[in-house]
Short mmCIF file of C-alpha atoms in Angstrom, two decimals:
data_model
loop_
_atom_site.label_atom_id
_atom_site.label_comp_id
_atom_site.label_asym_id
_atom_site.label_seq_id
_atom_site.Cartn_x
_atom_site.Cartn_y
_atom_site.Cartn_z
CA ASP A 8 -23.07 -92.02 11.38
CA THR A 9 -25.85 -89.72 11.05
CA GLU A 10 -25.37 -87.55 13.79
CA VAL A 11 -24.22 -83.90 14.22
CA THR A 12 -22.78 -83.67 17.33
CA GLN A 13 -22.73 -80.16 19.24
CA THR A 14 -20.87 -79.15 21.95
CA PRO A 15 -21.54 -77.82 24.78
CA LYS A 16 -25.10 -78.80 25.12
CA HIS A 17 -25.92 -75.59 27.81
CA LEU A 18 -23.65 -72.42 28.13
CA VAL A 19 -23.77 -69.56 30.68
CA MET A 20 -21.22 -66.44 29.36
CA GLY A 21 -21.18 -62.84 30.45
CA MET A 22 -20.74 -60.06 28.07
CA THR A 23 -17.27 -59.63 28.67
CA ASN A 24 -16.60 -63.58 27.98
CA LYS A 25 -14.92 -65.53 25.05
CA LYS A 26 -16.11 -68.46 24.22
CA SER A 27 -16.34 -71.03 21.52
CA LEU A 28 -19.77 -73.13 19.80
CA LYS A 29 -18.37 -76.60 18.22
CA CYS A 30 -20.65 -78.89 15.46
CA GLU A 31 -18.91 -82.02 14.52
CA GLN A 32 -20.65 -84.38 11.62
CA HIS A 33 -18.51 -87.59 10.22
CA MET A 34 -21.42 -87.93 6.88
CA GLY A 35 -18.88 -86.68 4.45
CA HIS A 36 -21.41 -83.70 3.64
CA ARG A 37 -19.89 -80.82 2.36
CA ALA A 38 -22.00 -77.67 3.67
CA MET A 39 -22.67 -76.76 7.19
CA TYR A 40 -24.59 -74.09 8.74
CA TRP A 41 -24.98 -72.25 11.71
CA TYR A 42 -28.98 -71.53 13.00
CA LYS A 43 -30.16 -69.45 15.56
CA GLN A 44 -33.18 -70.50 17.36
CA LYS A 45 -35.69 -67.85 19.89
CA ALA A 46 -38.11 -69.94 21.96
CA LYS A 47 -41.08 -70.72 19.64
CA LYS A 48 -39.53 -69.44 17.24
CA PRO A 49 -38.20 -70.78 13.81
CA PRO A 50 -35.03 -71.57 13.30
CA GLU A 51 -33.39 -68.33 11.45
CA LEU A 52 -30.32 -68.92 9.11
CA MET A 53 -27.08 -67.18 9.79
CA PHE A 54 -23.89 -68.98 8.29
CA VAL A 55 -23.19 -71.39 5.48
CA TYR A 56 -19.87 -73.22 4.63
CA SER A 57 -20.03 -74.70 1.61
CA TYR A 58 -16.77 -76.40 0.77
CA GLU A 59 -14.93 -75.03 4.11
CA LYS A 60 -15.82 -71.55 2.43
CA LEU A 61 -17.97 -68.82 3.88
CA SER A 62 -20.68 -68.94 1.31
CA ILE A 63 -23.91 -67.29 3.31
CA ASN A 64 -23.59 -64.39 5.74
CA GLU A 65 -26.91 -63.05 6.68
CA SER A 66 -25.66 -59.74 8.23
CA VAL A 67 -24.80 -61.68 11.26
CA PRO A 68 -23.32 -59.34 13.79
CA SER A 69 -19.52 -59.46 13.92
CA ARG A 70 -19.58 -60.23 17.85
CA PHE A 71 -20.20 -63.67 15.80
CA SER A 72 -16.96 -65.47 13.77
CA PRO A 73 -17.98 -68.27 12.40
CA GLU A 74 -14.82 -70.88 11.67
CA CYS A 75 -14.52 -73.94 9.56
CA PRO A 76 -11.03 -75.93 10.24
CA ASN A 77 -12.19 -78.51 8.01
CA SER A 78 -14.73 -80.43 6.40
CA SER A 79 -16.18 -82.62 9.49
CA LEU A 80 -16.17 -79.31 11.77
CA LEU A 81 -17.61 -75.92 12.39
CA ASN A 82 -17.08 -73.35 15.04
CA LEU A 83 -18.48 -70.39 15.74
CA HIS A 84 -16.99 -68.11 18.26
CA LEU A 85 -18.74 -66.00 20.48
CA HIS A 86 -17.34 -62.41 21.94
CA ALA A 87 -18.75 -59.06 23.85
CA LEU A 88 -22.30 -60.79 23.02
CA GLN A 89 -25.76 -59.16 24.32
CA PRO A 90 -28.32 -60.37 26.93
CA GLU A 91 -30.96 -60.29 23.70
CA ASP A 92 -28.30 -63.55 21.90
CA SER A 93 -29.39 -65.55 24.23
CA ALA A 94 -31.23 -68.58 22.14
CA LEU A 95 -30.57 -72.16 20.95
CA TYR A 96 -27.78 -72.32 18.07
CA LEU A 97 -28.19 -74.95 15.58
CA CYS A 98 -25.68 -76.63 13.67
CA ALA A 99 -26.65 -78.74 10.56
CA SER A 100 -25.09 -80.61 7.56
CA SER A 101 -25.86 -81.36 4.38
CA GLN A 102 -25.01 -82.96 1.06
CA VAL A 103 -24.85 -79.36 -1.45
CA GLY A 104 -28.88 -78.97 -1.94
CA GLU A 105 -29.78 -81.93 -0.20
CA LYS A 106 -31.56 -82.56 3.18
CA LEU A 107 -30.50 -80.87 6.32
CA PHE A 108 -29.56 -82.68 9.31
CA PHE A 109 -29.28 -80.97 12.64
CA GLY A 110 -27.82 -81.31 15.97
CA SER A 111 -29.41 -81.10 19.41
CA GLY A 112 -28.26 -77.63 19.78
CA THR A 113 -26.41 -75.35 22.69
CA GLN A 114 -28.81 -73.21 24.94
CA LEU A 115 -27.02 -70.00 25.41
CA SER A 116 -27.52 -67.68 27.93
CA VAL A 117 -25.76 -64.51 28.19
CA LEU A 118 -25.72 -62.68 31.99
CA ASP B 27 -36.67 -64.71 -0.25
CA ALA B 28 -39.17 -66.21 -0.21
CA LYS B 29 -41.49 -67.08 2.57
CA THR B 30 -43.94 -69.58 4.01
CA THR B 31 -47.22 -69.40 5.80
CA GLN B 32 -48.45 -71.88 7.90
CA PRO B 33 -51.38 -71.95 10.55
CA ASN B 34 -50.13 -71.76 14.10
CA SER B 35 -51.54 -74.90 15.51
CA MET B 36 -53.72 -78.12 14.56
CA GLU B 37 -55.27 -80.62 16.49
CA SER B 38 -55.94 -84.31 15.25
CA ASN B 39 -57.40 -87.45 17.07
CA GLU B 40 -55.05 -90.56 17.13
CA GLU B 41 -54.95 -92.96 14.16
CA GLU B 42 -56.36 -90.67 12.03
CA PRO B 43 -54.81 -88.78 8.81
CA VAL B 44 -53.41 -85.23 9.31
CA HIS B 45 -53.31 -82.81 6.38
CA LEU B 46 -51.08 -79.82 7.34
CA PRO B 47 -51.13 -76.67 4.56
CA CYS B 48 -48.43 -74.47 3.36
CA ASN B 49 -48.46 -71.44 1.14
CA HIS B 50 -45.68 -70.15 -0.76
CA SER B 51 -46.57 -68.19 -3.06
CA THR B 52 -43.96 -66.16 -3.67
CA ILE B 53 -41.72 -69.53 -4.42
CA SER B 54 -38.89 -69.71 -7.37
CA GLY B 55 -39.03 -72.05 -9.83
CA THR B 56 -35.44 -74.11 -8.56
CA ASP B 57 -36.77 -73.91 -4.83
CA TYR B 58 -37.14 -77.13 -3.16
CA ILE B 59 -40.03 -77.71 -0.33
CA HIS B 60 -38.73 -79.35 2.75
CA TRP B 61 -40.91 -80.04 5.81
CA TYR B 62 -38.79 -80.66 9.31
CA ARG B 63 -40.54 -80.74 12.67
CA GLN B 64 -38.80 -80.21 16.02
CA LEU B 65 -39.61 -81.91 19.35
CA PRO B 66 -38.69 -80.40 22.12
CA SER B 67 -35.13 -79.73 22.91
CA GLN B 68 -34.32 -81.41 19.88
CA GLY B 69 -33.15 -80.44 16.67
CA PRO B 70 -35.66 -80.16 13.67
CA GLU B 71 -35.38 -83.51 11.54
CA TYR B 72 -36.04 -83.77 8.09
CA VAL B 73 -39.53 -85.34 6.95
CA ILE B 74 -40.19 -85.11 3.18
CA HIS B 75 -39.21 -83.19 0.40
CA GLY B 76 -40.10 -82.24 -3.13
CA LEU B 77 -39.87 -80.15 -6.10
CA THR B 78 -42.73 -80.63 -8.46
CA SER B 79 -43.87 -84.07 -8.04
CA ASN B 80 -45.95 -85.61 -4.74
CA VAL B 81 -44.03 -87.57 -2.47
CA ASN B 82 -44.09 -90.36 -0.65
CA ASN B 83 -41.68 -91.95 2.07
CA ARG B 84 -42.07 -93.90 5.29
CA MET B 85 -42.96 -90.89 7.28
CA ALA B 86 -45.08 -88.75 5.35
CA SER B 87 -46.73 -87.81 1.76
CA LEU B 88 -45.87 -84.26 0.36
CA ALA B 89 -49.03 -83.00 -2.55
CA ILE B 90 -47.59 -79.64 -3.97
CA ALA B 91 -50.05 -77.89 -5.89
CA GLU B 92 -49.90 -77.72 -9.63
CA ASP B 93 -49.00 -74.21 -9.49
CA ARG B 94 -46.19 -75.12 -6.40
CA LYS B 95 -48.02 -72.06 -4.95
CA SER B 96 -49.23 -73.98 -1.67
CA SER B 97 -48.28 -77.98 -0.28
CA THR B 98 -49.75 -80.00 2.04
CA LEU B 99 -47.64 -82.65 4.49
CA ILE B 100 -49.89 -85.53 4.68
CA LEU B 101 -49.44 -88.01 7.93
CA HIS B 102 -51.76 -90.85 6.94
CA ARG B 103 -52.63 -91.99 10.54
CA ALA B 104 -50.92 -89.70 13.17
CA THR B 105 -49.74 -91.10 16.58
CA LEU B 106 -49.16 -89.44 20.02
CA ARG B 107 -44.63 -89.19 19.01
CA ASP B 108 -45.78 -87.10 15.77
CA ALA B 109 -46.81 -84.26 18.30
CA ALA B 110 -44.26 -81.57 17.03
CA VAL B 111 -43.84 -78.04 15.34
CA TYR B 112 -43.74 -78.71 11.79
CA TYR B 113 -41.92 -76.38 9.36
CA CYS B 114 -42.38 -75.52 5.88
CA THR B 115 -39.10 -74.70 4.18
CA LEU B 116 -38.03 -73.38 0.63
CA SER B 117 -34.35 -74.07 -0.34
CA GLY B 118 -32.19 -73.24 -2.62
CA THR B 119 -28.69 -74.74 -3.03
CA TYR B 120 -27.81 -73.84 -0.05
CA LYS B 121 -30.53 -71.28 1.77
CA TYR B 122 -33.12 -73.35 3.89
CA ILE B 123 -35.60 -70.65 5.29
CA PHE B 124 -37.92 -71.58 7.51
CA GLY B 125 -41.84 -71.07 7.69
CA THR B 126 -43.18 -69.81 11.16
CA GLY B 127 -44.03 -73.51 12.00
CA THR B 128 -47.58 -75.21 12.75
CA ARG B 129 -47.85 -76.76 16.46
CA LEU B 130 -49.50 -80.58 15.61
CA LYS B 131 -51.23 -81.73 18.98
CA VAL B 132 -52.58 -85.24 18.92
CA LEU B 133 -55.24 -86.56 21.15
CA ALA B 134 -55.21 -89.62 22.60
#
């Protein structure tokens, strides 16, 4: 199994809602990542978890809250988002220092 | 963080080789050079990576300059399925920073 599975594929939420994005991999990878991608732009790194601990937070606003419950799962909790947060949110995983495997992403629209 | 610079777009005829350049003049000695490509409505897909030596795999070849300040991704025979955005990426242990990408158009 070389897949990274992200759910949901699409999400529409209001600015007062709370929602969560989920990511799962069963490749035994110990590093997991959240990226944000705006249309026609490259992916931007948000968070990195290594061995289930937060290793990198790229100065992401606190309305985005990551969580890594175990080595296979990664969540991104969303609260009080702004319309400019609308984007494709990509999850990736890797062995430490090796190539990234990406999911297909969650297309988020904030109204 | 070191950055990469790529041309915005390139075109190639089908069945011909394609050379996609990337400049990374501020690369550090421990940064790996990765290439990913992204098709519409999909996440990026790994293509190839290297540190100092040229690398080959079934998808492509990676030529790395001796001073490591630039690299070139080589697709030996472009097909219509190779039309995508190609990203040159520098990676530390956990930090993978994507360049602006080159949109490759393959002409039939």
